[in-house]
PDB file of C-alpha atoms in Angstrom:
ATOM      1  CA  UNK R   1      31.276  96.833 352.043  1.00  0.00           C
ATOM      2  CA  UNK R   2      34.562  97.774 350.183  1.00  0.00           C
ATOM      3  CA  UNK R   3      37.293  96.160 351.669  1.00  0.00           C
ATOM      4  CA  UNK R   4      41.124  95.202 351.464  1.00  0.00           C
ATOM      5  CA  UNK R   5      42.679  93.400 353.986  1.00  0.00           C
ATOM      6  CA  UNK R   6      46.504  93.324 354.042  1.00  0.00           C
ATOM      7  CA  UNK R   7      48.311  90.600 355.875  1.00  0.00           C
ATOM      8  CA  UNK R   8      51.836  89.016 356.569  1.00  0.00           C
ATOM      9  CA  UNK R   9      53.846  91.265 358.398  1.00  0.00           C
ATOM     10  CA  UNK R  10      55.668  90.778 361.245  1.00  0.00           C
ATOM     11  CA  UNK R  11      58.856  90.583 362.543  1.00  0.00           C
ATOM     12  CA  UNK R  12      62.101  89.994 360.791  1.00  0.00           C
ATOM     13  CA  UNK R  13      65.734  89.628 360.521  1.00  0.00           C
ATOM     14  CA  UNK R  14      68.280  91.923 358.122  1.00  0.00           C
ATOM     15  CA  UNK R  15      68.532  90.046 354.992  1.00  0.00           C
ATOM     16  CA  UNK R  16      65.235  88.141 355.839  1.00  0.00           C
ATOM     17  CA  UNK R  17      61.961  87.762 353.429  1.00  0.00           C
ATOM     18  CA  UNK R  18      58.548  88.231 353.772  1.00  0.00           C
ATOM     19  CA  UNK R  19      55.508  87.964 351.573  1.00  0.00           C
ATOM     20  CA  UNK R  20      52.108  90.179 351.805  1.00  0.00           C
ATOM     21  CA  UNK R  21      49.217  89.890 350.784  1.00  0.00           C
ATOM     22  CA  UNK R  22      46.463  92.337 350.080  1.00  0.00           C
ATOM     23  CA  UNK R  23      42.925  90.627 349.943  1.00  0.00           C
ATOM     24  CA  UNK R  24      39.659  92.621 348.309  1.00  0.00           C
ATOM     25  CA  UNK R  25      35.898  91.988 349.461  1.00  0.00           C
ATOM     26  CA  UNK R  26      33.223  93.741 347.662  1.00  0.00           C
ATOM     27  CA  UNK R  27      34.574  94.222 344.321  1.00  0.00           C
ATOM     28  CA  UNK R  28      36.821  92.746 342.090  1.00  0.00           C
ATOM     29  CA  UNK R  29      40.531  94.363 341.576  1.00  0.00           C
ATOM     30  CA  UNK R  30      40.591  93.064 337.828  1.00  0.00           C
ATOM     31  CA  UNK R  31      39.983  96.369 336.599  1.00  0.00           C
ATOM     32  CA  UNK R  32      41.599  97.776 339.422  1.00  0.00           C
ATOM     33  CA  UNK R  33      45.514  99.539 339.540  1.00  0.00           C
ATOM     34  CA  UNK R  34      46.803  97.907 342.899  1.00  0.00           C
ATOM     35  CA  UNK R  35      49.920  99.134 345.124  1.00  0.00           C
ATOM     36  CA  UNK R  36      51.574  98.464 347.853  1.00  0.00           C
ATOM     37  CA  UNK R  37      52.120 101.810 349.923  1.00  0.00           C
ATOM     38  CA  UNK R  38      54.246 102.111 353.224  1.00  0.00           C
ATOM     39  CA  UNK R  39      54.521 104.515 356.025  1.00  0.00           C
ATOM     40  CA  UNK R  40      57.382 104.921 358.732  1.00  0.00           C
ATOM     41  CA  UNK R  41      57.241 106.622 361.958  1.00  0.00           C
ATOM     42  CA  UNK R  42      57.392 110.019 361.497  1.00  0.00           C
ATOM     43  CA  UNK R  43      57.680 110.395 357.925  1.00  0.00           C
ATOM     44  CA  UNK R  44      55.400 110.959 354.806  1.00  0.00           C
ATOM     45  CA  UNK R  45      53.135 107.752 353.383  1.00  0.00           C
ATOM     46  CA  UNK R  46      55.167 106.729 349.772  1.00  0.00           C
ATOM     47  CA  UNK R  47      54.633 104.070 347.246  1.00  0.00           C
ATOM     48  CA  UNK R  48      56.514 101.019 347.256  1.00  0.00           C
ATOM     49  CA  UNK R  49      55.060  99.435 344.100  1.00  0.00           C
ATOM     50  CA  UNK R  50      52.302  99.129 341.479  1.00  0.00           C
ATOM     51  CA  UNK R  51      50.979  96.805 338.918  1.00  0.00           C
ATOM     52  CA  UNK R  52      48.293  97.199 336.244  1.00  0.00           C
ATOM     53  CA  UNK R  53      44.879  95.473 336.171  1.00  0.00           C
ATOM     54  CA  UNK R  54      46.589  93.024 333.631  1.00  0.00           C
ATOM     55  CA  UNK R  55      49.502  92.548 335.788  1.00  0.00           C
ATOM     56  CA  UNK R  56      51.816  92.693 332.748  1.00  0.00           C
ATOM     57  CA  UNK R  57      53.446  96.570 333.724  1.00  0.00           C
ATOM     58  CA  UNK R  58      55.053  97.611 337.319  1.00  0.00           C
ATOM     59  CA  UNK R  59      56.696  99.496 338.893  1.00  0.00           C
ATOM     60  CA  UNK R  60      59.238  99.915 341.917  1.00  0.00           C
ATOM     61  CA  UNK R  61      60.271 102.687 344.125  1.00  0.00           C
ATOM     62  CA  UNK R  62      64.344 102.940 343.477  1.00  0.00           C
ATOM     63  CA  UNK R  63      64.733 101.976 347.318  1.00  0.00           C
ATOM     64  CA  UNK R  64      63.240  98.324 346.738  1.00  0.00           C
ATOM     65  CA  UNK R  65      64.200  97.634 342.934  1.00  0.00           C
ATOM     66  CA  UNK R  66      65.751  94.339 343.093  1.00  0.00           C
ATOM     67  CA  UNK R  67      64.130  93.252 346.111  1.00  0.00           C
ATOM     68  CA  UNK R  68      60.394  93.268 346.176  1.00  0.00           C
ATOM     69  CA  UNK R  69      58.237  91.750 343.740  1.00  0.00           C
ATOM     70  CA  UNK R  70      54.519  92.850 343.625  1.00  0.00           C
ATOM     71  CA  UNK R  71      52.191  90.403 341.828  1.00  0.00           C
ATOM     72  CA  UNK R  72      48.867  89.891 341.548  1.00  0.00           C
ATOM     73  CA  UNK R  73      46.224  87.108 341.170  1.00  0.00           C
ATOM     74  CA  UNK R  74      42.773  88.298 340.181  1.00  0.00           C
ATOM     75  CA  UNK R  75      40.865  85.180 339.994  1.00  0.00           C
ATOM     76  CA  UNK R  76      41.853  84.910 343.745  1.00  0.00           C
ATOM     77  CA  UNK R  77      40.865  88.710 344.510  1.00  0.00           C
ATOM     78  CA  UNK R  78      44.353  89.393 345.896  1.00  0.00           C
ATOM     79  CA  UNK R  79      47.710  91.290 345.783  1.00  0.00           C
ATOM     80  CA  UNK R  80      51.050  89.876 346.594  1.00  0.00           C
ATOM     81  CA  UNK R  81      54.465  91.764 347.585  1.00  0.00           C
ATOM     82  CA  UNK R  82      57.190  89.615 348.364  1.00  0.00           C
ATOM     83  CA  UNK R  83      60.083  91.135 350.046  1.00  0.00           C
ATOM     84  CA  UNK R  84      63.430  89.572 350.256  1.00  0.00           C
ATOM     85  CA  UNK R  85      66.917  91.150 351.707  1.00  0.00           C
ATOM     86  CA  UNK R  86      64.696  93.423 354.152  1.00  0.00           C
ATOM     87  CA  UNK R  87      67.094  96.051 355.677  1.00  0.00           C
ATOM     88  CA  UNK R  88      66.384  98.269 358.894  1.00  0.00           C
ATOM     89  CA  UNK R  89      64.801 100.774 356.506  1.00  0.00           C
ATOM     90  CA  UNK R  90      62.148  98.772 355.458  1.00  0.00           C
ATOM     91  CA  UNK R  91      60.421  98.831 358.783  1.00  0.00           C
ATOM     92  CA  UNK R  92      57.022 100.473 357.928  1.00  0.00           C
ATOM     93  CA  UNK R  93      53.228  99.938 358.048  1.00  0.00           C
ATOM     94  CA  UNK R  94      52.076  98.789 354.836  1.00  0.00           C
ATOM     95  CA  UNK R  95      49.289  99.323 352.712  1.00  0.00           C
ATOM     96  CA  UNK R  96      47.502  98.013 350.177  1.00  0.00           C
ATOM     97  CA  UNK R  97      45.762 100.581 347.730  1.00  0.00           C
ATOM     98  CA  UNK R  98      43.353 100.187 344.729  1.00  0.00           C
ATOM     99  CA  UNK R  99      42.691 102.787 341.995  1.00  0.00           C
ATOM    100  CA  UNK R 100      40.058 102.679 339.178  1.00  0.00           C
ATOM    101  CA  UNK R 101      39.986 105.117 336.560  1.00  0.00           C
ATOM    102  CA  UNK R 102      36.454 106.137 335.530  1.00  0.00           C
ATOM    103  CA  UNK R 103      35.382 107.856 332.767  1.00  0.00           C
ATOM    104  CA  UNK R 104      36.239 111.757 334.238  1.00  0.00           C
ATOM    105  CA  UNK R 105      38.396 112.065 337.753  1.00  0.00           C
ATOM    106  CA  UNK R 106      35.042 112.639 339.638  1.00  0.00           C
ATOM    107  CA  UNK R 107      34.582 108.914 338.632  1.00  0.00           C
ATOM    108  CA  UNK R 108      37.653 107.453 340.314  1.00  0.00           C
ATOM    109  CA  UNK R 109      37.713 105.162 342.910  1.00  0.00           C
ATOM    110  CA  UNK R 110      40.262 104.968 345.422  1.00  0.00           C
ATOM    111  CA  UNK R 111      40.497 102.318 348.044  1.00  0.00           C
ATOM    112  CA  UNK R 112      43.006 101.665 350.955  1.00  0.00           C
ATOM    113  CA  UNK R 113      43.529  98.882 353.755  1.00  0.00           C
ATOM    114  CA  UNK R 114      44.204  99.102 357.586  1.00  0.00           C
ATOM    115  CA  UNK R 115      47.643  98.107 357.066  1.00  0.00           C
ATOM    116  CA  UNK R 116      49.978  95.601 358.325  1.00  0.00           C
ATOM    117  CA  UNK R 117      53.220  96.152 360.050  1.00  0.00           C
ATOM    118  CA  UNK R 118      56.565  94.880 359.057  1.00  0.00           C
ATOM    119  CA  UNK R 119      59.582  95.644 361.501  1.00  0.00           C
ATOM    120  CA  UNK R 120      63.392  94.434 360.586  1.00  0.00           C
ATOM    121  CA  UNK R 121      65.176  94.002 363.769  1.00  0.00           C
ATOM    122  CA  UNK R 122      68.439  91.846 364.831  1.00  0.00           C
TER     123      UNK R 122
END
């Protein structure tokens, strides 16, 4: 089975740090664009960060720039999200996404994990 499993979420105080991990199984992530999304209660899912297959190109939502860092270890089939200076607004379920672009749009692949809860509270 193709699976993405997030881990590392939990309760943290404002200003604290957490490191999320996304481990893949059933496929190799080396050729996939990997991203982290999050969804807060009552809000739509939003893109947080993305990283190219080579790891050489990253992008971040304005709300997390300078605080979050996405990285990947293709040898371990794992993607990470290092979160620092956490704010109350960062509270959400964080999801890992793997996307591969085929020779046509119809052949694109798109996989999601089940999410891990991050709660920032004093």
